[in-house]
CSV table of C-alpha atoms in Angstrom, one decimal:
chain,number,residue,atom,x,y,z
A,174,MET,CA,7.7,140.3,55.6
A,175,ALA,CA,4.7,140.3,53.6
A,176,ALA,CA,1.2,141.8,55.0
A,177,ASN,CA,-0.5,138.5,55.5
A,178,TYR,CA,2.3,137.2,57.9
A,179,GLU,CA,1.9,140.7,59.8
A,180,THR,CA,-1.6,140.4,60.0
A,181,ALA,CA,-1.7,136.8,61.2
A,182,VAL,CA,0.8,137.8,64.0
A,183,HIS,CA,-1.4,140.8,64.9
A,184,ALA,CA,-4.3,138.3,65.1
A,185,VAL,CA,-2.6,135.9,67.3
A,186,ASN,CA,-1.6,138.7,69.7
A,187,THR,CA,-4.9,140.1,70.1
A,188,GLU,CA,-7.3,137.1,69.9
A,189,PRO,CA,-6.1,133.5,69.0
A,190,ARG,CA,-9.3,132.2,68.9
A,191,ALA,CA,-10.9,134.6,66.4
A,192,GLU,CA,-12.2,133.0,63.2
A,193,THR,CA,-10.5,134.7,60.2
A,194,SER,CA,-11.4,131.8,57.9
A,195,PRO,CA,-13.6,128.5,58.2
A,196,MET,CA,-12.0,125.6,60.0
A,197,PRO,CA,-14.7,123.0,59.3
A,198,MET,CA,-12.7,119.7,59.9
A,199,SER,CA,-10.9,118.6,63.0
A,200,LEU,CA,-8.9,115.9,65.0
A,201,HIS,CA,-8.0,115.3,68.6
A,202,LYS,CA,-4.7,113.8,69.7
A,203,GLN,CA,-3.2,113.0,73.2
A,204,LEU,CA,0.4,113.4,72.8
A,205,MET,CA,3.4,113.6,75.3
A,206,GLY,CA,1.1,114.3,78.2
A,207,GLY,CA,-1.0,117.0,76.4
A,208,SER,CA,-4.4,117.1,74.6
A,209,PHE,CA,-4.2,118.5,71.1
A,210,HIS,CA,-7.3,119.7,69.1
A,211,PHE,CA,-6.3,120.4,65.4
A,212,ARG,CA,-8.7,122.2,63.1
A,213,SER,CA,-8.3,122.8,59.5
A,214,ASN,CA,-9.8,124.1,56.1
A,215,SER,CA,-7.8,121.4,54.3
A,216,VAL,CA,-8.1,117.5,54.3
A,217,ALA,CA,-4.4,117.3,53.1
A,218,LEU,CA,-3.2,119.1,56.2
A,219,LEU,CA,-5.1,117.1,58.6
A,220,ASP,CA,-3.6,113.9,56.7
A,221,LEU,CA,-0.4,115.2,57.7
A,222,VAL,CA,-1.3,115.4,61.3
A,223,GLU,CA,-2.6,111.7,61.2
A,224,ALA,CA,0.8,110.6,59.4
A,225,ALA,CA,2.5,112.3,62.4
A,226,TYR,CA,0.6,111.3,65.4
A,227,GLY,CA,-2.0,108.7,64.2
A,228,GLY,CA,-1.9,105.4,66.1
A,229,LEU,CA,0.6,106.5,68.8
A,230,PRO,CA,0.3,105.6,72.4
A,231,ARG,CA,-1.8,108.1,74.4
A,232,HIS,CA,0.8,109.3,76.9
A,233,HIS,CA,-0.5,111.1,80.1
A,234,LEU,CA,1.6,112.9,82.9
A,235,PRO,CA,0.5,113.4,86.5
A,236,LYS,CA,0.4,117.2,85.9
A,237,THR,CA,-2.4,118.3,83.3
A,238,THR,CA,-3.3,121.5,81.7
A,239,SER,CA,-6.2,122.9,79.6
A,240,PRO,CA,-6.2,121.5,75.9
A,241,PHE,CA,-3.9,122.9,73.3
A,242,ARG,CA,-5.4,124.2,69.9
A,243,ILE,CA,-3.8,124.2,66.5
A,244,ASP,CA,-5.2,125.7,63.5
A,245,LEU,CA,-3.9,124.6,60.1
A,246,GLN,CA,-4.7,126.9,57.3
A,247,CYS,CA,-4.2,126.2,53.6
A,248,VAL,CA,-3.7,129.1,51.5
A,249,PRO,CA,-3.2,129.6,47.6
A,250,GLY,CA,0.4,129.0,46.3
A,251,LEU,CA,2.7,131.8,45.3
A,252,GLY,CA,2.9,130.7,41.7
A,253,VAL,CA,6.5,130.0,41.8
A,254,PRO,CA,6.7,126.3,43.0
A,255,TYR,CA,10.0,125.4,44.9
A,256,VAL,CA,12.5,123.4,42.8
A,257,ASP,CA,14.4,121.3,45.4
A,258,GLU,CA,13.2,122.2,48.6
A,259,PRO,CA,11.4,124.9,50.6
A,260,PRO,CA,13.2,127.8,52.1
A,261,SER,CA,14.8,126.9,55.6
A,262,VAL,CA,12.8,128.1,58.5
A,263,ARG,CA,13.9,131.2,60.3
A,264,MET,CA,13.1,131.8,63.9
A,265,GLN,CA,11.7,134.9,65.3
A,266,TRP,CA,10.5,135.9,68.8
A,267,GLY,CA,7.9,138.4,69.9
A,268,GLU,CA,6.2,139.0,73.2
A,269,ARG,CA,5.0,135.6,74.4
A,270,LEU,CA,5.2,134.5,70.6
A,271,VAL,CA,7.6,132.0,69.0
A,272,CYS,CA,7.7,132.0,65.1
A,273,GLY,CA,9.2,129.9,62.5
A,274,VAL,CA,8.9,131.4,59.0
A,275,MET,CA,9.8,129.9,55.6
A,276,ASP,CA,8.2,132.7,53.4
A,277,ALA,CA,5.1,135.0,53.4
A,278,SER,CA,2.7,131.9,52.9
A,279,ASN,CA,4.5,129.3,54.9
A,280,TYR,CA,5.0,129.8,58.7
A,281,VAL,CA,4.0,128.8,62.2
A,282,ILE,CA,3.1,131.2,65.0
A,283,VAL,CA,2.9,129.8,68.5
A,284,SER,CA,1.4,131.3,71.5
A,285,PRO,CA,2.5,129.1,74.4
A,286,HIS,CA,0.7,130.9,77.2
A,287,GLN,CA,-2.6,130.8,75.3
A,288,HIS,CA,-2.1,127.0,74.4
A,289,TYR,CA,-2.5,128.1,70.8
A,290,ALA,CA,-0.6,127.8,67.4
A,291,LEU,CA,-1.4,128.8,63.9
A,292,VAL,CA,0.3,126.9,60.9
A,293,VAL,CA,-0.1,128.4,57.5
A,294,ALA,CA,1.0,126.4,54.4
A,295,SER,CA,0.6,127.2,50.7
A,296,GLU,CA,-0.8,124.7,48.2
A,297,ASP,CA,2.7,124.8,46.8
A,298,MET,CA,4.0,123.4,50.1
A,299,LEU,CA,1.8,120.3,49.9
A,300,SER,CA,4.4,119.0,47.4
A,301,PHE,CA,7.0,118.7,50.3
A,302,PRO,CA,5.0,116.9,53.0
A,303,TYR,CA,8.3,115.9,55.0
A,304,HIS,CA,9.1,119.6,55.4
A,305,LEU,CA,5.7,120.8,56.2
A,306,ARG,CA,5.1,118.1,58.6
A,307,TYR,CA,8.5,118.1,60.3
A,308,GLU,CA,9.3,121.8,60.3
A,309,LEU,CA,5.9,123.4,60.8
A,310,ILE,CA,3.5,121.1,62.0
A,311,GLU,CA,5.6,119.2,64.4
A,312,PHE,CA,7.3,122.2,65.5
A,313,ALA,CA,4.0,123.9,66.7
A,314,VAL,CA,3.4,120.9,68.7
A,315,TYR,CA,6.8,120.6,70.2
A,316,ILE,CA,6.9,124.3,71.3
A,317,LEU,CA,3.4,124.0,72.8
A,318,THR,CA,4.3,120.8,74.7
A,319,THR,CA,7.6,122.0,76.2
A,320,ARG,CA,6.4,125.6,77.2
A,321,GLY,CA,2.7,124.8,78.0
A,322,LEU,CA,3.5,121.7,80.0
A,323,GLY,CA,6.9,123.0,81.4
A,324,LEU,CA,8.8,119.9,80.0
A,325,THR,CA,12.5,119.9,79.7
A,326,PRO,CA,13.4,119.3,75.8
A,327,LEU,CA,16.4,117.1,75.1
A,328,HIS,CA,18.1,116.3,71.8
A,329,GLY,CA,18.5,112.6,72.4
A,330,ALA,CA,16.9,109.0,72.3
A,331,CYS,CA,15.1,107.2,75.0
A,332,VAL,CA,14.3,103.6,75.5
A,333,GLY,CA,13.5,101.2,78.3
A,334,ARG,CA,11.4,98.4,79.7
A,335,ALA,CA,8.8,97.7,82.5
A,336,GLY,CA,8.3,101.4,83.1
A,337,ARG,CA,11.9,102.4,83.5
A,338,GLY,CA,14.0,104.3,80.8
A,339,VAL,CA,17.4,105.2,80.0
A,340,LEU,CA,18.3,108.7,78.3
A,341,LEU,CA,20.7,108.3,75.4
A,342,LEU,CA,22.9,111.5,74.6
A,343,GLY,CA,25.7,112.2,72.5
A,344,GLY,CA,26.7,114.4,69.7
A,345,SER,CA,26.2,113.9,65.9
A,346,GLY,CA,27.5,110.6,64.8
A,347,ALA,CA,27.7,109.1,68.1
A,348,GLY,CA,25.1,106.6,67.2
A,349,LYS,CA,22.0,107.4,69.1
A,350,SER,CA,19.9,106.4,66.1
A,351,THR,CA,21.6,103.1,65.5
A,352,LEU,CA,21.4,102.1,69.1
A,353,ALA,CA,17.7,103.3,69.4
A,354,LEU,CA,17.1,101.1,66.1
A,355,HIS,CA,18.7,98.0,67.7
A,356,SER,CA,16.9,98.6,71.0
A,357,PHE,CA,13.5,98.8,69.2
A,358,LEU,CA,14.3,95.5,67.6
A,359,GLN,CA,15.5,93.8,70.5
A,360,GLY,CA,12.4,94.3,72.3
A,361,LEU,CA,13.0,97.4,74.4
A,362,ASP,CA,10.2,99.9,74.7
A,363,PHE,CA,10.6,102.9,72.3
A,364,VAL,CA,10.1,106.4,73.6
A,365,ALA,CA,11.9,108.8,71.0
A,366,GLU,CA,15.0,108.9,68.8
A,367,ASP,CA,15.5,112.6,68.2
A,368,ALA,CA,13.4,114.5,70.8
A,369,VAL,CA,12.9,113.4,74.5
A,370,LEU,CA,10.8,115.7,76.7
A,371,VAL,CA,11.0,115.2,80.6
A,372,GLN,CA,8.9,116.5,83.4
A,373,SER,CA,11.7,117.7,85.6
A,374,ASP,CA,10.3,117.1,89.0
A,375,ASN,CA,9.6,113.3,88.6
A,376,LEU,CA,12.0,112.5,85.6
A,377,LEU,CA,9.2,111.0,83.4
A,378,ALA,CA,10.2,110.8,79.8
A,379,THR,CA,8.0,111.1,77.0
A,380,GLY,CA,8.2,111.6,73.2
A,381,VAL,CA,6.7,110.8,69.8
A,382,ALA,CA,7.6,107.4,68.6
A,383,ASN,CA,6.4,107.8,65.0
A,384,TYR,CA,9.5,107.6,62.6
A,385,LEU,CA,13.1,106.4,63.1
A,386,HIS,CA,15.6,108.1,60.9
A,387,VAL,CA,18.7,105.9,60.0
A,388,THR,CA,21.4,106.0,57.3
A,389,GLU,CA,22.3,103.0,55.2
A,390,ASP,CA,25.3,102.5,57.5
A,391,ALA,CA,23.1,101.7,60.3
A,392,LEU,CA,21.6,98.6,58.5
A,393,HIS,CA,24.9,96.5,58.4
A,394,PHE,CA,24.3,94.7,61.5
A,395,ILE,CA,20.8,93.9,61.2
A,396,GLU,CA,20.4,90.1,60.9
A,397,ASP,CA,16.6,89.9,60.6
A,398,LYS,CA,15.8,90.1,57.1
A,399,GLU,CA,12.1,91.1,57.6
A,400,ALA,CA,13.5,94.1,59.9
A,401,GLU,CA,15.9,95.0,57.1
A,402,CYS,CA,13.1,95.0,54.4
A,403,TRP,CA,10.9,96.9,56.7
A,404,ILE,CA,13.5,99.9,56.7
A,405,ARG,CA,14.7,99.6,53.0
A,406,GLU,CA,11.1,99.7,51.9
A,407,ALA,CA,10.6,103.1,53.9
A,408,PRO,CA,10.7,106.5,52.1
A,409,THR,CA,13.9,108.4,52.2
A,410,ILE,CA,14.0,111.9,53.4
A,411,ARG,CA,16.9,114.5,52.9
A,412,ARG,CA,17.9,116.6,56.0
A,413,ARG,CA,18.7,120.3,55.6
A,414,SER,CA,22.4,119.2,55.8
A,415,GLY,CA,22.1,117.0,52.7
A,416,VAL,CA,22.3,113.8,54.5
A,417,GLN,CA,19.7,111.4,53.2
A,418,LYS,CA,17.9,108.7,55.7
A,419,PHE,CA,15.4,106.3,55.7
A,420,GLU,CA,12.3,107.2,57.6
A,421,ALA,CA,10.9,104.0,58.8
A,422,ASP,CA,7.5,104.2,60.5
A,423,LEU,CA,7.7,102.6,64.0
A,424,ARG,CA,4.2,102.0,64.1
A,425,TYR,CA,4.5,99.1,61.5
A,426,GLY,CA,7.9,98.0,62.6
A,427,PRO,CA,8.5,94.8,64.5
A,428,GLY,CA,9.2,96.5,68.0
A,429,LYS,CA,7.1,98.2,70.6
A,430,SER,CA,6.5,101.7,71.7
A,431,ALA,CA,6.3,102.8,75.2
A,432,ASP,CA,2.5,102.6,76.4
A,433,ALA,CA,3.3,105.4,79.0
A,434,PRO,CA,6.1,107.9,80.0
A,435,LEU,CA,9.1,106.1,81.3
A,436,GLN,CA,10.7,106.8,84.6
A,437,LEU,CA,14.5,107.6,83.9
A,438,VAL,CA,16.9,105.5,85.8
A,439,ALA,CA,20.2,106.5,84.2
A,440,THR,CA,21.7,108.9,81.5
A,441,VAL,CA,23.9,107.3,78.9
A,442,PHE,CA,26.4,109.5,76.9
A,443,LEU,CA,27.4,107.5,73.7
A,444,SER,CA,31.2,107.5,72.7
A,445,ARG,CA,32.6,106.8,69.2
A,446,GLN,CA,35.6,105.1,71.1
A,447,VAL,CA,35.9,101.3,71.1
A,448,ALA,CA,35.8,99.7,74.3
A,449,ASP,CA,39.2,98.0,75.4
A,450,ASP,CA,37.2,95.2,77.0
A,451,PRO,CA,34.1,94.1,74.6
A,452,GLY,CA,32.5,92.7,77.7
A,453,ALA,CA,32.5,96.0,79.7
A,454,LEU,CA,30.9,98.9,77.6
A,455,LEU,CA,29.6,101.0,80.3
A,456,ARG,CA,31.9,103.2,82.3
A,457,PRO,CA,30.3,105.2,85.2
A,458,ILE,CA,31.0,109.1,84.9
A,459,PRO,CA,32.2,110.7,88.1
A,460,LYS,CA,29.4,112.9,89.5
A,461,TYR,CA,31.5,115.9,89.4
A,462,ASP,CA,31.8,115.7,85.5
A,463,ILE,CA,28.2,115.0,84.8
A,464,ALA,CA,26.9,118.6,85.0
A,465,ALA,CA,29.5,120.1,82.5
A,466,LYS,CA,28.8,117.2,80.1
A,467,LEU,CA,25.0,117.7,80.3
A,468,SER,CA,25.2,121.5,79.4
A,469,ALA,CA,27.7,120.9,76.8
A,470,ASP,CA,25.4,118.2,75.1
A,471,GLN,CA,22.3,120.2,75.7
A,472,PRO,CA,23.1,123.9,74.9
A,473,TYR,CA,19.4,124.7,74.2
A,474,ALA,CA,18.0,123.1,77.2
A,475,ALA,CA,20.7,124.6,79.3
A,476,SER,CA,19.4,128.0,78.3
A,477,LEU,CA,16.1,127.5,79.5
A,478,PRO,CA,14.6,128.3,83.1
A,479,GLY,CA,14.8,125.4,85.4
A,480,TRP,CA,17.7,123.7,83.9
A,481,SER,CA,19.9,124.1,86.9
A,482,CYS,CA,17.3,122.0,89.1
A,483,PHE,CA,16.9,119.4,86.4
A,484,GLN,CA,20.4,119.0,85.9
A,485,GLN,CA,21.0,118.3,89.7
A,486,GLN,CA,18.5,115.5,89.4
A,487,LEU,CA,20.2,114.0,86.6
A,488,VAL,CA,23.8,114.3,88.3
A,489,LYS,CA,22.0,112.7,91.4
A,490,MET,CA,20.6,109.8,89.3
A,491,GLY,CA,24.0,109.0,87.6
A,492,ALA,CA,25.4,108.9,84.1
A,493,TYR,CA,27.5,106.5,82.1
A,494,GLU,CA,29.7,106.5,79.0
A,495,LEU,CA,28.8,103.8,76.7
A,496,ARG,CA,31.8,102.9,74.3
A,497,ARG,CA,31.3,100.7,71.3
A,498,GLY,CA,31.4,96.8,71.2
A,499,ASN,CA,31.7,94.4,68.4
A,500,HIS,CA,27.9,94.7,67.6
A,501,PRO,CA,25.1,97.0,68.5
A,502,ILE,CA,23.4,94.2,70.2
A,503,ALA,CA,26.2,94.3,73.0
A,504,ALA,CA,25.3,97.9,73.6
A,505,VAL,CA,21.5,96.9,74.0
A,506,GLU,CA,22.6,94.3,76.5
A,507,ALA,CA,24.5,97.0,78.4
A,508,LEU,CA,21.3,99.2,78.6
A,509,ARG,CA,19.4,96.1,79.9
A,510,GLN,CA,21.8,96.0,82.9
A,511,LEU,CA,20.9,99.5,83.8
A,512,LEU,CA,17.2,98.7,83.4
A,513,ARG,CA,17.0,95.7,85.8
């Protein structure tokens, strides 16, 4: 790895608050129960922070910690612009450090125990705002939140009403994004579509309700033309897998984001199987099966300390399988039953 990356790792290890370059501009955001202070030498990088987190509900959790600090440093380009997309992020771990590395001039170093992260991005990378925002800046916030606040990170969605929430889980293609979309359009409070963070002792769920990523297929059942236009006019992004999706900004959509973390009342596993009875989409999962399903569905979270206790709470709470009906709105109505 190039010398500048090694020097940055050494600096974070020894003194993360050392001033290696001027950071004259700053922003503050209250996110997912944490207080974040962003500093940068680049207006463009702070604009991406605003694009990711501006206008979101200020979620607070019962347990608080000292603020998190993220430095965003823009450095000169490599002189060889990326053609289609930047390199994939490679994960590296060190003593009390989590790192995501694209190349010698684009990487993130996170020190959770010091509540600090350094994001370095080249001028070339500014031409790829989605990758820069999603894979470097949001990565830093995500790691600091989960490790610094002790939250359990889940790959899933969460919606609810009146302070109560339902956790939506399921493999790729199960329909989490589609159900989250229609829940949003039908008036349920929206917490997150892709990453849900849960405070383990009280099962309060939080997340970042900034963007909803949906494919063309998810629009087939939308009957509200204004809602359909809102999505179709959104930018498209391409995942590393090659799948293209609309990136619809929820802050300008017709629904509502949750004003505060939601108290989980049920876990719902989405199934691709069509229900035999269109009026009975929900099926309770036997308690002796829930733990195994949770571990299989959440391998990353299951590898973290504290998973066993968290899992036991979800088992005690209860879980359901949600099969497909004639229309996504039927699935939304099934969720409403759990939220009463």
